[in-house]
PDB file of C-alpha atoms in Angstrom:
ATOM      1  CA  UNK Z   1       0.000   0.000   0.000  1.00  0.00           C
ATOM      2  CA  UNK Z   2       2.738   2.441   0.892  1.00  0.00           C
ATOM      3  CA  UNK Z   3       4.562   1.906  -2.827  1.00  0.00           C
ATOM      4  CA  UNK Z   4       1.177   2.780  -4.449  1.00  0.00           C
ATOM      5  CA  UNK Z   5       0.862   5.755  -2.374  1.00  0.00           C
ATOM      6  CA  UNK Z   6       4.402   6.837  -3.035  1.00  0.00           C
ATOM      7  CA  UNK Z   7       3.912   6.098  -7.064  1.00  0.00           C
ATOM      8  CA  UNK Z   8       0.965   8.090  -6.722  1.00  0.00           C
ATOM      9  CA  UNK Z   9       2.633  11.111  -5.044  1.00  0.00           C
ATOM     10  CA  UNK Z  10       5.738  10.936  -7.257  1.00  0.00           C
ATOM     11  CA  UNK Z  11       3.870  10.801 -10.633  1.00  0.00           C
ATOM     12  CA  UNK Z  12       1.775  14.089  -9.522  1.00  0.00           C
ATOM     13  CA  UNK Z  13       5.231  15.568  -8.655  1.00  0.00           C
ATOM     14  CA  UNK Z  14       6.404  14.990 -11.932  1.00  0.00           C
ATOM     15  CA  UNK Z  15       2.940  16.161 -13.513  1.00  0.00           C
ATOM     16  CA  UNK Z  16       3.274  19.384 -11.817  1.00  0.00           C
ATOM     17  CA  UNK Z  17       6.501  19.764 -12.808  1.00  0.00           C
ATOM     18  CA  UNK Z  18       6.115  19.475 -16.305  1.00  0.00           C
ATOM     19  CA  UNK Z  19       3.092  21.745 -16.352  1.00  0.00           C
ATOM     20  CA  UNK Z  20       5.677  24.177 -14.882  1.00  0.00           C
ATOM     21  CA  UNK Z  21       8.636  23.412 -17.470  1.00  0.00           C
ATOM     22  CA  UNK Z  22       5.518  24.229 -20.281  1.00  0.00           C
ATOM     23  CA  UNK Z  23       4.602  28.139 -18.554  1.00  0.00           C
ATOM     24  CA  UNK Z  24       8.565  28.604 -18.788  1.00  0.00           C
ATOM     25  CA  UNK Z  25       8.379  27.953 -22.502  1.00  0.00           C
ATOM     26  CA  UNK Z  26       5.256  30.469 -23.439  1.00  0.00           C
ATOM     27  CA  UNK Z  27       6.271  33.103 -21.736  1.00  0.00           C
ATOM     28  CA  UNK Z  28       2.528  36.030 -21.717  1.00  0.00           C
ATOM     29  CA  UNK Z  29       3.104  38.084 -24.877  1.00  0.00           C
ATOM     30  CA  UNK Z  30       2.944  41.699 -23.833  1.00  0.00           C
ATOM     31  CA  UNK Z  31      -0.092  43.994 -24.362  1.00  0.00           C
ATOM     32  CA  UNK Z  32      -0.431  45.590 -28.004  1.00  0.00           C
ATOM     33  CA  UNK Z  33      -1.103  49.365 -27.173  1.00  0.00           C
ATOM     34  CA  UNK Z  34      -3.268  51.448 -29.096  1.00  0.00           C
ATOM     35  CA  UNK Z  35      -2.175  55.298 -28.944  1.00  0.00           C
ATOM     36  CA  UNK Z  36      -3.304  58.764 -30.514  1.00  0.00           C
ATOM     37  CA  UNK Z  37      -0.495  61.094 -31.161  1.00  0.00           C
ATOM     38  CA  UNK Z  38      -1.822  65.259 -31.850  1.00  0.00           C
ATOM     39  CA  UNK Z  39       0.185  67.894 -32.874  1.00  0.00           C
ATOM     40  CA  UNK Z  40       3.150  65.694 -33.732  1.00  0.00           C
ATOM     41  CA  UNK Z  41       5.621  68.796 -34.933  1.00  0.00           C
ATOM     42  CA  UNK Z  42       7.969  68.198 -38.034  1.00  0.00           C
ATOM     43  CA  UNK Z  43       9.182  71.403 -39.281  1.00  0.00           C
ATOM     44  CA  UNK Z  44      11.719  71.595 -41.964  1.00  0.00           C
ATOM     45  CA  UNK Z  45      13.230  75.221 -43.314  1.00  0.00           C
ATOM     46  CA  UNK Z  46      13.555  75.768 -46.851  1.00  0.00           C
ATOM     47  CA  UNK Z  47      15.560  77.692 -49.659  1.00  0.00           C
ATOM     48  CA  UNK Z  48      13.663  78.779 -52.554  1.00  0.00           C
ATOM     49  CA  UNK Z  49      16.782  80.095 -54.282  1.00  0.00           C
ATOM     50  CA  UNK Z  50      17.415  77.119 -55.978  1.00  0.00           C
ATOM     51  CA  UNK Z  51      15.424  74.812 -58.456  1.00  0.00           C
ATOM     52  CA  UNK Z  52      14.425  73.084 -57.256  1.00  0.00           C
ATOM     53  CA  UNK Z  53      14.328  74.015 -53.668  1.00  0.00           C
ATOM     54  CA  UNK Z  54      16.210  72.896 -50.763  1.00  0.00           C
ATOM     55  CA  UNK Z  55      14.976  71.545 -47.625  1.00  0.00           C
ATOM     56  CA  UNK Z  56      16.657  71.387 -44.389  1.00  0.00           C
ATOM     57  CA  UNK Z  57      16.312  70.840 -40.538  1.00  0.00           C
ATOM     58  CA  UNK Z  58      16.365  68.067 -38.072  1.00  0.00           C
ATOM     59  CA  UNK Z  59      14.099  65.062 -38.611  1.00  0.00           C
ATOM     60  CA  UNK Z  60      11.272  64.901 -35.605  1.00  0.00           C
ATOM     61  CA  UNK Z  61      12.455  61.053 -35.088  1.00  0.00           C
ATOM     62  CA  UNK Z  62       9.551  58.932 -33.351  1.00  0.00           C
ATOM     63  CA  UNK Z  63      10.250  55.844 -31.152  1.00  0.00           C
ATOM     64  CA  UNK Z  64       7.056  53.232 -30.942  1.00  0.00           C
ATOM     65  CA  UNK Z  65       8.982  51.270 -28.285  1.00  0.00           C
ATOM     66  CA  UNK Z  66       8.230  54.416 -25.686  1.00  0.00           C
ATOM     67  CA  UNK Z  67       5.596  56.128 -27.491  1.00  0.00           C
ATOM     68  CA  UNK Z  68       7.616  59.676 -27.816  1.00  0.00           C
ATOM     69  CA  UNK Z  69       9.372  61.590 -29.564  1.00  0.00           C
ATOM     70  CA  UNK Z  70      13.385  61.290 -29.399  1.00  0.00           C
ATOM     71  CA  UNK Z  71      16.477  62.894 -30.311  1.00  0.00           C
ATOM     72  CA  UNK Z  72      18.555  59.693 -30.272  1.00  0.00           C
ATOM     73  CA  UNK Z  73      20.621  58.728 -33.355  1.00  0.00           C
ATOM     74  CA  UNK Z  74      20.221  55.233 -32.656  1.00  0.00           C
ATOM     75  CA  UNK Z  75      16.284  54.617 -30.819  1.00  0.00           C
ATOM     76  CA  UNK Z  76      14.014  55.301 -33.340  1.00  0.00           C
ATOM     77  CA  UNK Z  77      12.052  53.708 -36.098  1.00  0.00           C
ATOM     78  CA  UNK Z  78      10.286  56.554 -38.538  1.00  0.00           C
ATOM     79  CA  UNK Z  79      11.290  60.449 -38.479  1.00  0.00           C
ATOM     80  CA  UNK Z  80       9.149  63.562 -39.839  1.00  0.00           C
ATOM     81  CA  UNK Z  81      10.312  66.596 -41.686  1.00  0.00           C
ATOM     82  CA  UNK Z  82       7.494  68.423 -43.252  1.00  0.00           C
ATOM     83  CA  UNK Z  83       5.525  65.974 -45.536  1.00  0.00           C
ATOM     84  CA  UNK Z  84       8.744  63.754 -45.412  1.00  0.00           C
ATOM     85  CA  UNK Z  85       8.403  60.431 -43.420  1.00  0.00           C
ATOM     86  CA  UNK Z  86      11.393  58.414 -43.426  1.00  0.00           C
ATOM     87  CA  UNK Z  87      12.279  55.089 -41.722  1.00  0.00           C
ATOM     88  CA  UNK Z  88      15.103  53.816 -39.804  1.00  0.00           C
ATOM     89  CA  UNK Z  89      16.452  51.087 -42.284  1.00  0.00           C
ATOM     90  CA  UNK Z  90      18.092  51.288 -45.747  1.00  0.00           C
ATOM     91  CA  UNK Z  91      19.887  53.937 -46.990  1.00  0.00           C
ATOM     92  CA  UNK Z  92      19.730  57.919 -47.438  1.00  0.00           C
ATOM     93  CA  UNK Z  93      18.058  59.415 -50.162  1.00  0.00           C
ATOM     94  CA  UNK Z  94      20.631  62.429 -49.939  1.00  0.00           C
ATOM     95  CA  UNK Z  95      18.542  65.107 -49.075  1.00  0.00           C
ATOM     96  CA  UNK Z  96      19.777  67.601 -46.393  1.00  0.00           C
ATOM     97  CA  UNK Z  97      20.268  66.860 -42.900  1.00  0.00           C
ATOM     98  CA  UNK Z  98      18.593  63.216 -43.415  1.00  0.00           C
ATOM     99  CA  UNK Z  99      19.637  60.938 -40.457  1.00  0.00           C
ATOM    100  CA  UNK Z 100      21.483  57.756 -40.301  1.00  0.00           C
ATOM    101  CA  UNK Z 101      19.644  54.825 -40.910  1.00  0.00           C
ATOM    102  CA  UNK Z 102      21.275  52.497 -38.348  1.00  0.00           C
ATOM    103  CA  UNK Z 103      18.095  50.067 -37.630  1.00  0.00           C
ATOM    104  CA  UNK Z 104      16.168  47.564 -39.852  1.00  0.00           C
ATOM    105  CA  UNK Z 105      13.080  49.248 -40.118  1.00  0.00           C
ATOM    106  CA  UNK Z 106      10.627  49.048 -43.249  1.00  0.00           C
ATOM    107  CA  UNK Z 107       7.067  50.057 -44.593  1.00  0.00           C
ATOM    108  CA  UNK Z 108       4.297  49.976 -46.830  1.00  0.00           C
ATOM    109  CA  UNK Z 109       1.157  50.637 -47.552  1.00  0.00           C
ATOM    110  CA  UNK Z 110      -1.861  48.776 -46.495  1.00  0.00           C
ATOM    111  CA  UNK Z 111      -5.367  49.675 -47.975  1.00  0.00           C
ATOM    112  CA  UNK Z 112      -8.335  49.812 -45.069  1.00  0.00           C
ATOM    113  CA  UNK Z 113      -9.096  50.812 -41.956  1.00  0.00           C
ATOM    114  CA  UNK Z 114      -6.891  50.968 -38.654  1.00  0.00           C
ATOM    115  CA  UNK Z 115      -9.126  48.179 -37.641  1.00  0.00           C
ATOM    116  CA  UNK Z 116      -9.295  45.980 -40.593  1.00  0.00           C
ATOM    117  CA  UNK Z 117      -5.744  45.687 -41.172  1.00  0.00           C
ATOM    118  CA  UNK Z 118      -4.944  42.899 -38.711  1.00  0.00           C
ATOM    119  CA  UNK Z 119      -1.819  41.545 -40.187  1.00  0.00           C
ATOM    120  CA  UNK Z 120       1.631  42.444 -41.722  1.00  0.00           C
ATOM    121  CA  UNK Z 121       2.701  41.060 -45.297  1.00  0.00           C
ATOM    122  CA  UNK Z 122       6.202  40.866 -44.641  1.00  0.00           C
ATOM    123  CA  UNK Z 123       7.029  40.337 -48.337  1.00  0.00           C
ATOM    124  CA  UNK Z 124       5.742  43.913 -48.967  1.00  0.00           C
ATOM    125  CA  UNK Z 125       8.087  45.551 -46.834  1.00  0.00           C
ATOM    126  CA  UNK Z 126      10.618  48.068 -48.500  1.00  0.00           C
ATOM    127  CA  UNK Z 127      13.443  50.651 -47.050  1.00  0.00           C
ATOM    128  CA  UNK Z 128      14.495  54.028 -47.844  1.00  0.00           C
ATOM    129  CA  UNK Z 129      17.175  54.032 -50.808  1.00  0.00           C
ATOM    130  CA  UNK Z 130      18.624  56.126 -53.082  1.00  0.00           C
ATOM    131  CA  UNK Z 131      15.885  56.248 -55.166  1.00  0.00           C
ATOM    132  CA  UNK Z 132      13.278  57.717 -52.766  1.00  0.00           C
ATOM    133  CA  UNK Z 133      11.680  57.236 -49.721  1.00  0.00           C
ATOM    134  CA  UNK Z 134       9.015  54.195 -49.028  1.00  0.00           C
ATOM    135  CA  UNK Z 135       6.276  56.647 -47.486  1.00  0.00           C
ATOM    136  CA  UNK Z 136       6.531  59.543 -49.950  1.00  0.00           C
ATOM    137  CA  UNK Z 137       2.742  58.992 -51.183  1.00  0.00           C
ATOM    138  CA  UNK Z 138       0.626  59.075 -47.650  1.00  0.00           C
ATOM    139  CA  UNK Z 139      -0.831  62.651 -48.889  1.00  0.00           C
ATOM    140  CA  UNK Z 140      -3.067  64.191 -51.660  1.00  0.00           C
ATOM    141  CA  UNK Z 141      -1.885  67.288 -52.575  1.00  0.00           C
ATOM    142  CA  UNK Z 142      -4.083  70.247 -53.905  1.00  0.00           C
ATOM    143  CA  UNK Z 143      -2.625  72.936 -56.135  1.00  0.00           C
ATOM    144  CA  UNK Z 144      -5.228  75.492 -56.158  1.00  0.00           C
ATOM    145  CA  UNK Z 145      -5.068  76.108 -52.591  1.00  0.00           C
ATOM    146  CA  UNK Z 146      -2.279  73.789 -51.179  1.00  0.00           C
ATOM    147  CA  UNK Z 147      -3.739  71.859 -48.853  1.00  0.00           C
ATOM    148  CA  UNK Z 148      -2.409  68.630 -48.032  1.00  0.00           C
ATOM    149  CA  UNK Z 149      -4.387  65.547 -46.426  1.00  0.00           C
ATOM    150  CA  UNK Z 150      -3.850  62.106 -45.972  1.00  0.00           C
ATOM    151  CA  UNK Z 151      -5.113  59.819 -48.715  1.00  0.00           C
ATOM    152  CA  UNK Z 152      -7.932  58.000 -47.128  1.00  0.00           C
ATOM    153  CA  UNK Z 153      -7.476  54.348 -46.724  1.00  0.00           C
ATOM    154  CA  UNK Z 154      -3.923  54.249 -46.362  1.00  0.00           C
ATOM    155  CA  UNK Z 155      -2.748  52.629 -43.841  1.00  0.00           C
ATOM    156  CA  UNK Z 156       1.129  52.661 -42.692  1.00  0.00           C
ATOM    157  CA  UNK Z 157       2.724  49.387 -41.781  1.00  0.00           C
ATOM    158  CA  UNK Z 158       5.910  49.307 -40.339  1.00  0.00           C
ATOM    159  CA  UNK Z 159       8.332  47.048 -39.212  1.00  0.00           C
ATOM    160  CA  UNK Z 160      10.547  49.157 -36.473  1.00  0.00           C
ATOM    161  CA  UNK Z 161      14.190  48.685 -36.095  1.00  0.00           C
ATOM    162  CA  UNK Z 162      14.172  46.149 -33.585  1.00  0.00           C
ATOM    163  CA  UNK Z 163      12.149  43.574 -35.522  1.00  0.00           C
ATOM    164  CA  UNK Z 164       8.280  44.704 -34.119  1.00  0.00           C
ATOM    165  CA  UNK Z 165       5.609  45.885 -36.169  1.00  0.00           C
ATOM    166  CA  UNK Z 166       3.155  48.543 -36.214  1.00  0.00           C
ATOM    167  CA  UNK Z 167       0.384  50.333 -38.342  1.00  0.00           C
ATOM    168  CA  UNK Z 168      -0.586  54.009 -38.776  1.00  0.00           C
ATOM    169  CA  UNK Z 169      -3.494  56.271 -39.896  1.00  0.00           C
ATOM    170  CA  UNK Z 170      -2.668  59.457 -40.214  1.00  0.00           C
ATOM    171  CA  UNK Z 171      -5.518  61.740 -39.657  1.00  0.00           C
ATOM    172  CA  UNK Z 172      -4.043  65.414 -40.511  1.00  0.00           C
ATOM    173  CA  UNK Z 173      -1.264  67.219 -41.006  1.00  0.00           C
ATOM    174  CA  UNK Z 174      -2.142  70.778 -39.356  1.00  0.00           C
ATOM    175  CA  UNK Z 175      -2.353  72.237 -35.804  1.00  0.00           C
ATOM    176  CA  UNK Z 176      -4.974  70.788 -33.797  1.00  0.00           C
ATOM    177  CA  UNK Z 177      -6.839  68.490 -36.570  1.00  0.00           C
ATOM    178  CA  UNK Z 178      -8.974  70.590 -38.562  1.00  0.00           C
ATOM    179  CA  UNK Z 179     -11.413  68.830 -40.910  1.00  0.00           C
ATOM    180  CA  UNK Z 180     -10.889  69.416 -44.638  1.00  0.00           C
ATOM    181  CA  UNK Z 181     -13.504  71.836 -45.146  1.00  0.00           C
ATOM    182  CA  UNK Z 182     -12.279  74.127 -42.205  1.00  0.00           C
ATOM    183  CA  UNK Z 183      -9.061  74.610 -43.572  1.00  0.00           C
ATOM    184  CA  UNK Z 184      -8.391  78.145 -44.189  1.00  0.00           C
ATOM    185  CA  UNK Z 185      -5.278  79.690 -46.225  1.00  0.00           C
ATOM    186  CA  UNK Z 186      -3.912  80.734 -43.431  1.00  0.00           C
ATOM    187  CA  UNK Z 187      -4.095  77.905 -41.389  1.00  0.00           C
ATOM    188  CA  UNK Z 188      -2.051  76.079 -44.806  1.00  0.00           C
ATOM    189  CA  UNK Z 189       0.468  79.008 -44.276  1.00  0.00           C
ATOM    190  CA  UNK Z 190       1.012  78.625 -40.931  1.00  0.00           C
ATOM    191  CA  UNK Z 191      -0.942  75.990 -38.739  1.00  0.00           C
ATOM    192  CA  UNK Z 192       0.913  72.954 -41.241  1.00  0.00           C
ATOM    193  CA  UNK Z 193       3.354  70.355 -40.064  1.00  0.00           C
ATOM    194  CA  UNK Z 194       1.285  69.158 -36.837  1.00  0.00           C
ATOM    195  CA  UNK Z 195       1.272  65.245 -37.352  1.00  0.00           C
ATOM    196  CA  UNK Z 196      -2.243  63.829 -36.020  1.00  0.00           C
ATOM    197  CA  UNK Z 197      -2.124  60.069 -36.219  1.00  0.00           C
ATOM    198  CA  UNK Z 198      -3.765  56.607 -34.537  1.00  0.00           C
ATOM    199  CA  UNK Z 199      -1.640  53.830 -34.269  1.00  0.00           C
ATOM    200  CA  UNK Z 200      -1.229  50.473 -32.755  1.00  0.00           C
ATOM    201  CA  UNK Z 201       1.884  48.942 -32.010  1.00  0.00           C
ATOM    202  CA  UNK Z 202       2.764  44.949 -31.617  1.00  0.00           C
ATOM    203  CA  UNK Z 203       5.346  45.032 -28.947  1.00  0.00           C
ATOM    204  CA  UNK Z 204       6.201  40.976 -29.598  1.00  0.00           C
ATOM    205  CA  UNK Z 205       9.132  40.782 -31.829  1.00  0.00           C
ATOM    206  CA  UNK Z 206       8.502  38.468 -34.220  1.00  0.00           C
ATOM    207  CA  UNK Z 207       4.491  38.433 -34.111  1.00  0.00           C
ATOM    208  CA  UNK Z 208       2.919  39.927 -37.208  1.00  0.00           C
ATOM    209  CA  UNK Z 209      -0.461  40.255 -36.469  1.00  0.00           C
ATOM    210  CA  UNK Z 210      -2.856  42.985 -34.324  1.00  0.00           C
TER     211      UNK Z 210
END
């Protein structure tokens, strides 16, 4: 009787144990966090002396890992400069004061909603290069009275420099969010630059979905 008792205790030791080895192994993912960003300021100076002209100024660099912005050379993963968006992988396109791409971060465009794009196709991923930057087309631009909003239904997918992935909407790019129709010349003039976007951020390295 007291070896079946003691068989009994030992093979719920080793039961528990393994149960225990198994939590070790699947470690709890972390939380994806979904954040709102206003007034998101990317100014950028510019010379109209030349043809065409030249830009210049700091990048507003953006880390996804903290949620703010940064002045780090090495802890971001995309960076703002007037309509500019660049990421931190690939290579410089060459325009002034561009910074150093010293990540693997990459993007592209995903057509929805915030909500409906759920997943990342990693085989549509694409760096800056020589040739241009992979976000250059988030906007509509219009001539007669220069105003410039986001093209509806683009969404921004990016994969940051440390192997994570998140998505973007941007919602405006003036002070405070105006809609469309409220957008006066002078707010074009002087109220642009002011980044409004949603975004959600995976925080898994590795895990490609939302």
């Amino acid at each position: 009787m007291k070896t079946i008792k003691l068989l009994a205790l030992l093979a719920i030791f080793v039961g528990f144990n393994s149960c225990s080895n198994d939590d070790d192994d699947d470690p709890t993912l972390l939380q994806i966090e979904s954040e709102s960003v206003v007034n998101f300021y990317a100014p950028q100076s510019a010379d109209y002396s030349t043809n065409p002209p030249t830009y210049n100024g700091a990048f507003t660099k953006f880390d996804f890992s903290t949620g703010l912005a940064t002045t780090s050379e090495t802890e971001w993963d995309i960076a703002f400069r007037g309509t500019s968006i660049v990421v931190n992988g690939g290579m410089s396109f060459g325009a002034t004061d561009e910074p150093s791409r010293n990540g693997n971060a990459a993007a592209y465009f995903a057509t929805g909603t915030l909500a409906s794009v759920d997943s990342v196709n990693t085989t549509l991923l694409e760096q800056d290069s020589v040739n241009g930057y992979v976000l250059s087309n988030w906007y509509d631009y219009n001539p007669v009275n220069h105003i410039i909003t986001p093209t509806a239904g683009k969404i921004i997918v990016v994969k940051t420099r440390d192997g994570k992935y998140a998505k973007i909407e941007i919602l405006s790019y003036y002070k405070d969010a105006p809609a469309p129709s409220e957008i006066t010349v002078d707010i074009a003039t002087n109220d642009s630059r002011y980044f409004t976007f949603n975004y959600v951020y995976q925080p898994n390295e590795g895990v490609t979905t939302f």
